[in-house]
PDB file of C-alpha atoms in Angstrom:
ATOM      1  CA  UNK A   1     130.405  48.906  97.361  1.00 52.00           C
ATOM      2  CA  UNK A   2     130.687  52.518  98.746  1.00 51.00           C
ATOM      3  CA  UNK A   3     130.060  54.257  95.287  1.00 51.00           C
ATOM      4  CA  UNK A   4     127.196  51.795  94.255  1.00 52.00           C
ATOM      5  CA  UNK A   5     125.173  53.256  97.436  1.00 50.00           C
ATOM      6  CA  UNK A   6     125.657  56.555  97.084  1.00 52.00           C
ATOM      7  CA  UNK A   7     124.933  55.964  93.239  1.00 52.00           C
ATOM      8  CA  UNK A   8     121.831  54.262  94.441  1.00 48.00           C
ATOM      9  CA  UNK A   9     120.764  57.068  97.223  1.00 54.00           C
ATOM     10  CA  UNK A  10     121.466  59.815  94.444  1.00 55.00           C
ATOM     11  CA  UNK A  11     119.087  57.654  92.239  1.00 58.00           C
ATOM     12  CA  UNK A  12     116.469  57.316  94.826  1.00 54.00           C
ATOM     13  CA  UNK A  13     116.383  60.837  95.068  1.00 58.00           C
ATOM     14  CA  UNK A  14     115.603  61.666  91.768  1.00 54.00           C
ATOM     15  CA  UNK A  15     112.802  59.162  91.528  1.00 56.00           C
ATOM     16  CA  UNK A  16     111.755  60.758  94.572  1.00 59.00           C
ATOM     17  CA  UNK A  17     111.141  64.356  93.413  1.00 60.00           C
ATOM     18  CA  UNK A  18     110.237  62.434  90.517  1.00 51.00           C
ATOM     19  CA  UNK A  19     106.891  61.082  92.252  1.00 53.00           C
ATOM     20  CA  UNK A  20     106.763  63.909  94.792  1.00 54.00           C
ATOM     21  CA  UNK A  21     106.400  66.464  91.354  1.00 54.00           C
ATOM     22  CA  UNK A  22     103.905  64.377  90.159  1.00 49.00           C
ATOM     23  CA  UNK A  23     101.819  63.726  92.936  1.00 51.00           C
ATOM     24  CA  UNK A  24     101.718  67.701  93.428  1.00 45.00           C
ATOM     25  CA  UNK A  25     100.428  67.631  89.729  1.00 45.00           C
ATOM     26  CA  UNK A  26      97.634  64.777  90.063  1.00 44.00           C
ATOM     27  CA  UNK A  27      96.252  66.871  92.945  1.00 43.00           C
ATOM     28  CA  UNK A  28      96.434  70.317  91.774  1.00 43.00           C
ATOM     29  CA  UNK A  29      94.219  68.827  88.440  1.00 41.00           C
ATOM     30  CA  UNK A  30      92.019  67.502  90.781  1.00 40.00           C
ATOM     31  CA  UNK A  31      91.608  70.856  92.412  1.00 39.00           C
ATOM     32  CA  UNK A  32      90.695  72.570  89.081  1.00 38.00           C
ATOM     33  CA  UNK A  33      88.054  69.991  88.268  1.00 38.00           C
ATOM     34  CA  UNK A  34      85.870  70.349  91.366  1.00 40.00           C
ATOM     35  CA  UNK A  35      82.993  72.077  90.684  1.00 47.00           C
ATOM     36  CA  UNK A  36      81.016  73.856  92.958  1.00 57.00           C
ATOM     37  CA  UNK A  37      77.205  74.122  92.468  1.00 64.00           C
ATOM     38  CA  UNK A  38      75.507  77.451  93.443  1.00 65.00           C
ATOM     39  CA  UNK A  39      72.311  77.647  95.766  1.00 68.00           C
ATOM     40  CA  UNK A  40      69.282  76.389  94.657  1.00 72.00           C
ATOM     41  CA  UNK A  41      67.998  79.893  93.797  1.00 69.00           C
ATOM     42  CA  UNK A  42      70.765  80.727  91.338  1.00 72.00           C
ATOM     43  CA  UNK A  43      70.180  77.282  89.551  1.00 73.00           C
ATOM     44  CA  UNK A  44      66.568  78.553  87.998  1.00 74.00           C
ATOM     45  CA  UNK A  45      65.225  81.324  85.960  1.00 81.00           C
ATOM     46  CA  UNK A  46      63.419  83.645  87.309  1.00 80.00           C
ATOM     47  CA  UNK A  47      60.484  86.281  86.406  1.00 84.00           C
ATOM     48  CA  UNK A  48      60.906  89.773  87.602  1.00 85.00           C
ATOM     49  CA  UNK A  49      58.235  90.773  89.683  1.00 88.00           C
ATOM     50  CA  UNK A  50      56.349  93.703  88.470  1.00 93.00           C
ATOM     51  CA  UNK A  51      57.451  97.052  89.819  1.00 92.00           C
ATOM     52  CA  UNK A  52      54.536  97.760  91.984  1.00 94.00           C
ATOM     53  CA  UNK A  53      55.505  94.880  93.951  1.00 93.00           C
ATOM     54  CA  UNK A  54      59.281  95.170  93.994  1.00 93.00           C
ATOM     55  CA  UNK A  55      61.647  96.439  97.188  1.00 93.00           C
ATOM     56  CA  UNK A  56      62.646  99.300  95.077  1.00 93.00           C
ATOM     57  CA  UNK A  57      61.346  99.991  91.788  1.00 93.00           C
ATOM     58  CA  UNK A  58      63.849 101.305  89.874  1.00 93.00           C
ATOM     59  CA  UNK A  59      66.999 101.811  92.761  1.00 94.00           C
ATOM     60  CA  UNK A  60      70.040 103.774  91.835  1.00 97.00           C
ATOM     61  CA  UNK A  61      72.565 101.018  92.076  1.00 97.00           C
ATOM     62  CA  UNK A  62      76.079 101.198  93.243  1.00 97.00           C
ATOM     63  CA  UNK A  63      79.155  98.830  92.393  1.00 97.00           C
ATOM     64  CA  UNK A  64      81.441  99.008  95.110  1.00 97.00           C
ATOM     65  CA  UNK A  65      84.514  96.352  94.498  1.00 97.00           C
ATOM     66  CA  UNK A  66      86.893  95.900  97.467  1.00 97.00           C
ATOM     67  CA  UNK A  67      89.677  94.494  98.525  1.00 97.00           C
ATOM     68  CA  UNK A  68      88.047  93.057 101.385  1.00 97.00           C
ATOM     69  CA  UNK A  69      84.948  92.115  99.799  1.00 95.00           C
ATOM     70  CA  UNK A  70      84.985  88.162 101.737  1.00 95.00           C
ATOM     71  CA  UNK A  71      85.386  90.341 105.332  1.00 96.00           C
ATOM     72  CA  UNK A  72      82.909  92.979 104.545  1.00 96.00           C
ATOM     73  CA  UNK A  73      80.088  90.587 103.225  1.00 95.00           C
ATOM     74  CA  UNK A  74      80.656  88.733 106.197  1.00 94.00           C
ATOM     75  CA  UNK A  75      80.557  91.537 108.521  1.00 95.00           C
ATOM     76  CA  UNK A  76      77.125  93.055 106.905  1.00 89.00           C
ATOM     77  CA  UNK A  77      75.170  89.891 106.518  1.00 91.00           C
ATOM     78  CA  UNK A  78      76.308  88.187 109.975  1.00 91.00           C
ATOM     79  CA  UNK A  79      77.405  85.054 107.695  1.00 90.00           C
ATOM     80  CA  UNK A  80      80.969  83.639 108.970  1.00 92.00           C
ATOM     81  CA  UNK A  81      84.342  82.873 106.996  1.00 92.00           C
ATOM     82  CA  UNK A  82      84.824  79.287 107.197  1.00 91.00           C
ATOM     83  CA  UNK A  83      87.587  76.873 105.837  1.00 90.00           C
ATOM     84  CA  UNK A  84      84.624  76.226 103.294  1.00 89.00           C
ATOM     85  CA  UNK A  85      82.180  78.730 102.832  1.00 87.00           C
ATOM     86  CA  UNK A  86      82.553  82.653 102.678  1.00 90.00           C
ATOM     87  CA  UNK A  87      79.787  85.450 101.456  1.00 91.00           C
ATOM     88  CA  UNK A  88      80.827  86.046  97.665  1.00 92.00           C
ATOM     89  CA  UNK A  89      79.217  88.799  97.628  1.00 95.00           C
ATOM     90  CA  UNK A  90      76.433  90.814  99.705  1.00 95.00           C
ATOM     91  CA  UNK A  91      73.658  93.983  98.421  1.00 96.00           C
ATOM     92  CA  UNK A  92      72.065  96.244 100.992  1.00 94.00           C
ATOM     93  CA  UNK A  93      69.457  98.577 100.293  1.00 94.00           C
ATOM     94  CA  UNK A  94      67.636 102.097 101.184  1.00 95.00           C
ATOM     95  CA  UNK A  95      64.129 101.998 100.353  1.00 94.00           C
ATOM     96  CA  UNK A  96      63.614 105.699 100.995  1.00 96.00           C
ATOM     97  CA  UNK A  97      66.103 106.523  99.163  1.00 96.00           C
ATOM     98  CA  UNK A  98      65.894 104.086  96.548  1.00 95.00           C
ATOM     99  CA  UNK A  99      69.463 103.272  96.336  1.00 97.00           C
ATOM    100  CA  UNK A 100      71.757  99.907  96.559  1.00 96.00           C
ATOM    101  CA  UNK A 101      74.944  98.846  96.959  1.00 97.00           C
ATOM    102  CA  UNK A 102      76.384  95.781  95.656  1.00 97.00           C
ATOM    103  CA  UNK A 103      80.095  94.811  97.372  1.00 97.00           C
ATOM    104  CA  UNK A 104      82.300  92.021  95.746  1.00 96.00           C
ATOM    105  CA  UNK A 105      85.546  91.543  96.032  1.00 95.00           C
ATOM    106  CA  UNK A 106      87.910  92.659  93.251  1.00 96.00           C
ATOM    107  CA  UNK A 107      87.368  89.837  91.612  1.00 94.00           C
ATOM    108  CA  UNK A 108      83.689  88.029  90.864  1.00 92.00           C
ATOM    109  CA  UNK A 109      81.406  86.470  88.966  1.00 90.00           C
ATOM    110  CA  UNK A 110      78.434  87.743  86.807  1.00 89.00           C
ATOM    111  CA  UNK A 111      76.358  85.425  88.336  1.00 88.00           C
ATOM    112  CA  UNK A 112      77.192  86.995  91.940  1.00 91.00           C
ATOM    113  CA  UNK A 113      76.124  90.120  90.541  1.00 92.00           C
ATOM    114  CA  UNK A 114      72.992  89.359  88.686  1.00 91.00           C
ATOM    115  CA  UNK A 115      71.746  87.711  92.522  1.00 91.00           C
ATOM    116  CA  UNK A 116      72.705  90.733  94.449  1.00 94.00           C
ATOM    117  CA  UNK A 117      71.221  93.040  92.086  1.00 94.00           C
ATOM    118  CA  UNK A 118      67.851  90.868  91.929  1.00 92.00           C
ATOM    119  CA  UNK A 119      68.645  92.022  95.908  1.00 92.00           C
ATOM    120  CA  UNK A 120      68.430  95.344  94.819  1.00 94.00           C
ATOM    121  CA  UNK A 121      64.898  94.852  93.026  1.00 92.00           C
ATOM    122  CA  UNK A 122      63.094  92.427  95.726  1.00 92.00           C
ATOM    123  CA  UNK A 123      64.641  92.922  98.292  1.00 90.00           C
ATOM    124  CA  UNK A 124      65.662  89.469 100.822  1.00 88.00           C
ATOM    125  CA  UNK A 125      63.727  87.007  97.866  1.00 82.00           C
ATOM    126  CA  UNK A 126      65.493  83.749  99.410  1.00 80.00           C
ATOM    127  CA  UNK A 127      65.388  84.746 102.913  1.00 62.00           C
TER     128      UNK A 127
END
């Protein structure tokens, strides 16, 4: 009777990590199917607005990727690091000098650049 349990428990324990394995796959499928829908503003097309009325014109625009891009988004545009939301990327501009700065971090999207350089252009258009 002995070796039948412990045949048993060893048998329970491979089912186990059997279920335990697959649970951890179920859920990390689930996790690459949510999708997450931008702001209203990146959802359209938009018309650039003719140079006399832009922010800047024609800025001299700088890329600046950093390792910290999350933190110093959130530090320049006063928007927080949640468990669920975090500044993907921020611009800021010098109209007198007609430059901008775009910061990501190291790794983005194209469409977090296209808004921030629209940024660049108009200036706060969604604010």
């Amino acid at each position: 009777m002995g070796s039948q349990t412990c045949h048993w428990r060893s048998r329970f324990g491979v089912y186990k990590r059997w279920f335990f394995s697959v649970g951890v796959a179920v859920f990390l499928l689930g996790c690459e199917t949510v999708t997450l829908t931008p702001p209203k503003v990146d959802q359209v097309r938009f018309s650039p607005m003719p140079a006399a009325k832009r922010t800047i014109a024609e800025p001299k625009v700088k890329y600046l990727p950093r390792h910290d891009g999350f933190e110093y988004c959130s530090r320049i545009t006063g928007v927080p690091i949640t468990p669920t939301s975090r500044p993907m990327a921020c611009a800021f501009w010098n109209v007198r000098r007609q430059e901008c700065t775009i910061v990501t971090p190291m790794s983005t999207g194209y469409n977090y650049l296209g808004h921030e350089l629209r940024h660049c252009f108009e200036g706060a258009f969604h604010d």
